[in-house]
Structures are given as C-alpha cells and as structure tokens.
Amino acid sequence: MNIGEAAEATGVTAKMIRHYEQIGLIKAAGRTGAGYRVYGPNDLSTLSFIRRSRDLGFSIAQIRDLLALWQDRARASSEVKRIASDHIAEMRAKMRLLEDMVGTLEHLSANCHGDARPDCPILQQLATGNAETSCC
Amino acid sequence: MNIGEAAEATGVTAKMIRHYEQIGLIKAAGRTGAGYRVYGPNDLSTLSFIRRSRDLGFSIAQIRDLLALWQDRARASSEVKRIASDHIAEMRAKMRLLEDMVGTLEHLSANCHGDARPDCPILQQLATGNAETSCC
DNA sequence: GTGCACCTTCCCATCATGTCAAGGTCAAGC
DNA sequence: GCTTGACCTTGACATGATGGGAAGGTGCAC
C-alpha cells in the first residue's frame, strides 16, 4: 500500500504521515526498490490511532505516550487514565479562558449600540481599561 | 522612555514591541542618537490598547482593524461591534469543539477503572474507533 | 575606566499543518 | 518504445504569537 492509499484509508494526509515518520512518532515505513513508502495493516492501525487521538485534541507528545502504552501489553490503565485526565484538565482550562473572554466581550458588545455613531464602549474599554457602561 | 520601561508600563514585552513594530502593527518608534527606541504617552496608550485586545483574545489582524477604528474619529461603532461579534463567534466555536472533545473523553475516562490492569476503554476507542463501554 | 544593566539586530524554536517546487516512478494508451 | 498523467520523493518556506539566545553597542554609577 502506497502512502496515498494509506492516507485515504486513515484520514491522515500523506504530508503528515511523512512528518510523523520524521519526528519518530511512527517507525520508518518499508520502501519499494524505487523508494516508495509501503504500508501494511499494522501501520494503518497505528495511523488511525493517531488520527483518533488528534481528533480528541491530544498533542503529539501525549500521543507518543499513548502509542507506547497501547503497544505495551503489560500497561496499567491508570497511566492512560492519567494522560486523559491531564488532557481534560488542559481543555477545561482553555474553555474557562475562552468563557471569560467571551463573557467580557459580550458584556461590552451588549452596551455598544452598533450604529453609525462613533462612540463605542468596546473601544473605550480597550483604550482605557475601563468601560463607561450604562448598565451597572 | 526606553523600550524596557515601556514594556513594564504596558505589560507588553520588549520583544513583542519590536515585533509589532516590524510587522507594522505600530509605527516605528523614534530613536535616540545611539539608536535606542523612544516611547511617549501616545505610544504607551497604543501598546496598552494592544495588550487589552490580546487579553480578550483578538488576533493581530483584528487588532490592526481595531486600532485603525480607534484612531478614526469618524468611525461607526457598528464596525467595531461586527469585529467583536465575529470574534465572539470564533471563540464560541472553539469552545464547542473543546466541549465535544471533553465530553467524549470524559465518557471514556469514566469507564476506565484506572488501576494496574491493562484493559482500557480509552485505548480501545483510540485503536478501534469503537469503545466497549459497559454503560449504555 | 570598569562593571553592569540595558539596548540593538539577527537567527532559531515552538506546534501541527499546508503549500509549493523540482524531480523520479509507475501504469495505461498509442 | 514513448508519452501522459497520477503518484511519489525530498526540501524549503509559511502560518501565529511568542520565547530564547548570541554577539555586540550604550549609558550610568562607582
């Protein structure tokens, strides 16, 4: 199986497959006489594993660890769970940041009439750090 | 005022001030005879504006537009409001993505006993795309 | 006149991914 | 056999915002 087929089968682009090989996330693929990379069922499983992990937002470093655990039959599931929990915590932290920013900005936006007039509490806040809101 | 003092006063690192100058987000600062950048009150206001905008998650491109509007006395507040609304929508979209990922991962994590045993629904899901959850 | 803190420019790194370019390979059709 | 087009190869460069560091000039206090 060539890289293009592997890419189509797993949803990982050929570009990224080469990249993952280069950074050592996956082992170097076999080659044909002409230098084409060749992939078998095991490789496809690994690539699909990586793609699902990326879909869940895991970083390459985390995926590296998850792959190692996956291939270790004596692994403890607590290790996996810890990585997942850490990742959940990171994502929650990002969500909180976004929530705060959205909250502030919505508040400002709600007080902006948004018409042709130039005065604007959003710019006011950005300029002075202190919005003259009429609401509270 | 030198760049270090300007950095301390506004919370924008000297590194980033130089960078913002280089990409044309702010106009080139004046220089002393020795080539040191010099900043005045107006420059500090601009830098603070940028920092507050970054704190609200605006991109450099958006800040460029906001700065232009800020410095345009004839601006329409509707323009500002539109930029803010777009940004809120982007942040909400990111939050939704995170929520989905967190939801899926928490579900898997809840079904992972997380002890010394090797079987693990998280890895199961990543490997097969189909978790053998016992819950539903 | 020395030492130290600060400034300058320039280059490289992050993280995951995309784009582009220049060239080699394979299979099909003529 | 030769051409064509799809595919492959490597390599370089870009993104966005920021950090780090090196090598060298400047300013001020002692």
PDB file of C-alpha atoms in Angstrom, chain A:
ATOM      1  CA  MET A   1       0.000   0.000   0.000  1.00  0.00           C
ATOM      2  CA  ASN A   2       1.421   3.366  -1.012  1.00  0.00           C
ATOM      3  CA  ILE A   3       1.327   6.467   1.107  1.00  0.00           C
ATOM      4  CA  GLY A   4      -1.603   7.964  -0.788  1.00  0.00           C
ATOM      5  CA  GLU A   5      -3.776   4.948  -0.165  1.00  0.00           C
ATOM      6  CA  ALA A   6      -2.724   4.828   3.465  1.00  0.00           C
ATOM      7  CA  ALA A   7      -3.628   8.494   3.764  1.00  0.00           C
ATOM      8  CA  GLU A   8      -7.045   7.955   2.252  1.00  0.00           C
ATOM      9  CA  ALA A   9      -7.687   4.886   4.378  1.00  0.00           C
ATOM     10  CA  THR A  10      -6.784   6.550   7.668  1.00  0.00           C
ATOM     11  CA  GLY A  11      -7.655  10.187   7.140  1.00  0.00           C
ATOM     12  CA  VAL A  12      -4.087  11.264   7.882  1.00  0.00           C
ATOM     13  CA  THR A  13      -2.641  13.253   4.987  1.00  0.00           C
ATOM     14  CA  ALA A  14       0.427  11.905   3.199  1.00  0.00           C
ATOM     15  CA  LYS A  15       2.233  15.023   4.319  1.00  0.00           C
ATOM     16  CA  MET A  16       1.518  14.301   7.944  1.00  0.00           C
ATOM     17  CA  ILE A  17       2.426  10.632   7.637  1.00  0.00           C
ATOM     18  CA  ARG A  18       5.873  11.666   6.394  1.00  0.00           C
ATOM     19  CA  HIS A  19       6.077  14.232   9.149  1.00  0.00           C
ATOM     20  CA  TYR A  20       5.164  11.714  11.847  1.00  0.00           C
ATOM     21  CA  GLU A  21       7.823   9.413  10.487  1.00  0.00           C
ATOM     22  CA  GLN A  22      10.397  12.185  10.546  1.00  0.00           C
ATOM     23  CA  ILE A  23       9.739  13.146  14.149  1.00  0.00           C
ATOM     24  CA  GLY A  24       9.795   9.500  15.150  1.00  0.00           C
ATOM     25  CA  LEU A  25       6.156   9.220  16.150  1.00  0.00           C
ATOM     26  CA  ILE A  26       5.833   6.206  13.863  1.00  0.00           C
ATOM     27  CA  LYS A  27       8.620   3.912  12.782  1.00  0.00           C
ATOM     28  CA  ALA A  28      10.053   4.383   9.295  1.00  0.00           C
ATOM     29  CA  ALA A  29       7.912   2.657   6.699  1.00  0.00           C
ATOM     30  CA  GLY A  30       9.314  -0.026   4.395  1.00  0.00           C
ATOM     31  CA  ARG A  31      10.319   1.052   0.910  1.00  0.00           C
ATOM     32  CA  THR A  32       9.966  -0.344  -2.583  1.00  0.00           C
ATOM     33  CA  GLY A  33      13.029  -0.536  -4.840  1.00  0.00           C
ATOM     34  CA  ALA A  34      12.136   2.894  -6.159  1.00  0.00           C
ATOM     35  CA  GLY A  35      11.969   4.409  -2.699  1.00  0.00           C
ATOM     36  CA  TYR A  36       8.195   4.498  -2.295  1.00  0.00           C
ATOM     37  CA  ARG A  37       6.934   4.008   1.246  1.00  0.00           C
ATOM     38  CA  VAL A  38       4.896   0.857   1.795  1.00  0.00           C
ATOM     39  CA  TYR A  39       2.230   0.400   4.467  1.00  0.00           C
ATOM     40  CA  GLY A  40       0.583  -2.711   5.871  1.00  0.00           C
ATOM     41  CA  PRO A  41      -2.439  -3.312   8.129  1.00  0.00           C
ATOM     42  CA  ASN A  42      -0.475  -2.664  11.327  1.00  0.00           C
ATOM     43  CA  ASP A  43       0.696   0.675  10.030  1.00  0.00           C
ATOM     44  CA  LEU A  44      -2.854   1.593   9.138  1.00  0.00           C
ATOM     45  CA  SER A  45      -3.998   0.772  12.659  1.00  0.00           C
ATOM     46  CA  THR A  46      -1.323   2.988  14.105  1.00  0.00           C
ATOM     47  CA  LEU A  47      -2.207   5.853  11.802  1.00  0.00           C
ATOM     48  CA  SER A  48      -5.894   5.530  12.635  1.00  0.00           C
ATOM     49  CA  PHE A  49      -4.997   5.504  16.309  1.00  0.00           C
ATOM     50  CA  ILE A  50      -3.090   8.721  15.839  1.00  0.00           C
ATOM     51  CA  ARG A  51      -5.912  10.330  13.931  1.00  0.00           C
ATOM     52  CA  ARG A  52      -8.499   9.494  16.570  1.00  0.00           C
ATOM     53  CA  SER A  53      -6.158  10.823  19.218  1.00  0.00           C
ATOM     54  CA  ARG A  54      -5.724  14.073  17.303  1.00  0.00           C
ATOM     55  CA  ASP A  55      -9.492  14.299  16.908  1.00  0.00           C
ATOM     56  CA  LEU A  56      -9.708  14.246  20.678  1.00  0.00           C
ATOM     57  CA  GLY A  57      -7.183  17.041  20.837  1.00  0.00           C
ATOM     58  CA  PHE A  58      -4.207  15.125  22.225  1.00  0.00           C
ATOM     59  CA  SER A  59      -0.826  16.670  21.473  1.00  0.00           C
ATOM     60  CA  ILE A  60       1.863  14.783  19.607  1.00  0.00           C
ATOM     61  CA  ALA A  61       3.757  14.324  22.873  1.00  0.00           C
ATOM     62  CA  GLN A  62       0.698  12.820  24.520  1.00  0.00           C
ATOM     63  CA  ILE A  63       0.063  10.595  21.525  1.00  0.00           C
ATOM     64  CA  ARG A  64       3.621   9.391  21.750  1.00  0.00           C
ATOM     65  CA  ASP A  65       2.912   8.226  25.287  1.00  0.00           C
ATOM     66  CA  LEU A  66      -0.466   6.767  24.389  1.00  0.00           C
ATOM     67  CA  LEU A  67       1.044   4.807  21.498  1.00  0.00           C
ATOM     68  CA  ALA A  68       3.711   3.388  23.777  1.00  0.00           C
ATOM     69  CA  LEU A  69       1.076   2.334  26.291  1.00  0.00           C
ATOM     70  CA  TRP A  70      -1.091   0.882  23.562  1.00  0.00           C
ATOM     71  CA  GLN A  71       1.762  -1.277  22.364  1.00  0.00           C
ATOM     72  CA  ASP A  72       2.678  -2.348  25.870  1.00  0.00           C
ATOM     73  CA  ARG A  73       0.574  -5.316  26.841  1.00  0.00           C
ATOM     74  CA  ALA A  74       1.591  -5.012  30.485  1.00  0.00           C
ATOM     75  CA  ARG A  75       0.474  -1.385  30.705  1.00  0.00           C
ATOM     76  CA  ALA A  76      -1.550  -0.155  33.634  1.00  0.00           C
ATOM     77  CA  SER A  77      -4.769   1.555  32.613  1.00  0.00           C
ATOM     78  CA  SER A  78      -4.134   4.108  35.345  1.00  0.00           C
ATOM     79  CA  GLU A  79      -1.359   5.544  33.181  1.00  0.00           C
ATOM     80  CA  VAL A  80      -3.731   6.033  30.276  1.00  0.00           C
ATOM     81  CA  LYS A  81      -6.365   7.500  32.511  1.00  0.00           C
ATOM     82  CA  ARG A  82      -3.888   9.960  33.935  1.00  0.00           C
ATOM     83  CA  ILE A  83      -2.916  11.215  30.494  1.00  0.00           C
ATOM     84  CA  ALA A  84      -6.579  11.573  29.601  1.00  0.00           C
ATOM     85  CA  SER A  85      -7.346  13.401  32.837  1.00  0.00           C
ATOM     86  CA  ASP A  86      -4.485  15.799  32.308  1.00  0.00           C
ATOM     87  CA  HIS A  87      -5.714  16.488  28.832  1.00  0.00           C
ATOM     88  CA  ILE A  88      -9.271  17.035  30.039  1.00  0.00           C
ATOM     89  CA  ALA A  89      -7.947  19.482  32.612  1.00  0.00           C
ATOM     90  CA  GLU A  90      -5.987  21.374  29.937  1.00  0.00           C
ATOM     91  CA  MET A  91      -9.030  21.602  27.722  1.00  0.00           C
ATOM     92  CA  ARG A  92     -11.193  22.750  30.595  1.00  0.00           C
ATOM     93  CA  ALA A  93      -8.665  25.453  31.383  1.00  0.00           C
ATOM     94  CA  LYS A  94      -8.761  26.639  27.778  1.00  0.00           C
ATOM     95  CA  MET A  95     -12.543  26.658  27.900  1.00  0.00           C
ATOM     96  CA  ARG A  96     -12.501  28.745  31.036  1.00  0.00           C
ATOM     97  CA  LEU A  97     -10.207  31.269  29.396  1.00  0.00           C
ATOM     98  CA  LEU A  98     -12.468  31.456  26.388  1.00  0.00           C
ATOM     99  CA  GLU A  99     -15.531  31.763  28.608  1.00  0.00           C
ATOM    100  CA  ASP A 100     -14.011  34.700  30.447  1.00  0.00           C
ATOM    101  CA  MET A 101     -13.082  36.454  27.246  1.00  0.00           C
ATOM    102  CA  VAL A 102     -16.466  35.815  25.683  1.00  0.00           C
ATOM    103  CA  GLY A 103     -18.193  36.997  28.835  1.00  0.00           C
ATOM    104  CA  THR A 104     -16.306  40.276  28.966  1.00  0.00           C
ATOM    105  CA  LEU A 105     -16.647  40.935  25.286  1.00  0.00           C
ATOM    106  CA  GLU A 106     -20.342  40.146  25.229  1.00  0.00           C
ATOM    107  CA  HIS A 107     -20.909  42.494  28.079  1.00  0.00           C
ATOM    108  CA  LEU A 108     -19.142  45.262  26.181  1.00  0.00           C
ATOM    109  CA  SER A 109     -20.862  44.379  22.960  1.00  0.00           C
ATOM    110  CA  ALA A 110     -24.274  44.482  24.576  1.00  0.00           C
ATOM    111  CA  ASN A 111     -23.635  48.079  25.573  1.00  0.00           C
ATOM    112  CA  CYS A 112     -22.483  49.089  22.113  1.00  0.00           C
ATOM    113  CA  HIS A 113     -25.331  50.458  20.071  1.00  0.00           C
ATOM    114  CA  GLY A 114     -23.572  49.399  16.900  1.00  0.00           C
ATOM    115  CA  ASP A 115     -24.783  52.070  14.551  1.00  0.00           C
ATOM    116  CA  ALA A 116     -23.186  54.912  12.586  1.00  0.00           C
ATOM    117  CA  ARG A 117     -22.260  56.879  15.696  1.00  0.00           C
ATOM    118  CA  PRO A 118     -18.585  56.829  16.691  1.00  0.00           C
ATOM    119  CA  ASP A 119     -18.804  56.343  20.433  1.00  0.00           C
ATOM    120  CA  CYS A 120     -18.250  52.761  21.442  1.00  0.00           C
ATOM    121  CA  PRO A 121     -17.765  51.121  24.834  1.00  0.00           C
ATOM    122  CA  ILE A 122     -15.698  48.363  23.290  1.00  0.00           C
ATOM    123  CA  LEU A 123     -13.019  50.767  22.092  1.00  0.00           C
ATOM    124  CA  GLN A 124     -13.425  52.666  25.334  1.00  0.00           C
ATOM    125  CA  GLN A 125     -12.566  49.581  27.302  1.00  0.00           C
ATOM    126  CA  LEU A 126      -9.636  48.653  25.078  1.00  0.00           C
ATOM    127  CA  ALA A 127      -8.264  52.174  25.259  1.00  0.00           C
ATOM    128  CA  THR A 128      -8.668  52.859  28.954  1.00  0.00           C
ATOM    129  CA  GLY A 129      -9.203  49.525  30.601  1.00  0.00           C
ATOM    130  CA  ASN A 130     -12.386  50.985  31.973  1.00  0.00           C
ATOM    131  CA  ALA A 131     -15.636  50.929  30.073  1.00  0.00           C
ATOM    132  CA  GLU A 132     -18.241  53.572  30.731  1.00  0.00           C
ATOM    133  CA  THR A 133     -21.075  51.129  30.640  1.00  0.00           C
ATOM    134  CA  SER A 134     -24.500  52.473  31.362  1.00  0.00           C
ATOM    135  CA  CYS A 135     -25.778  49.208  32.659  1.00  0.00           C
ATOM    136  CA  CYS A 136     -24.354  48.757  36.155  1.00  0.00           C
TER     137      CYS A 136
END
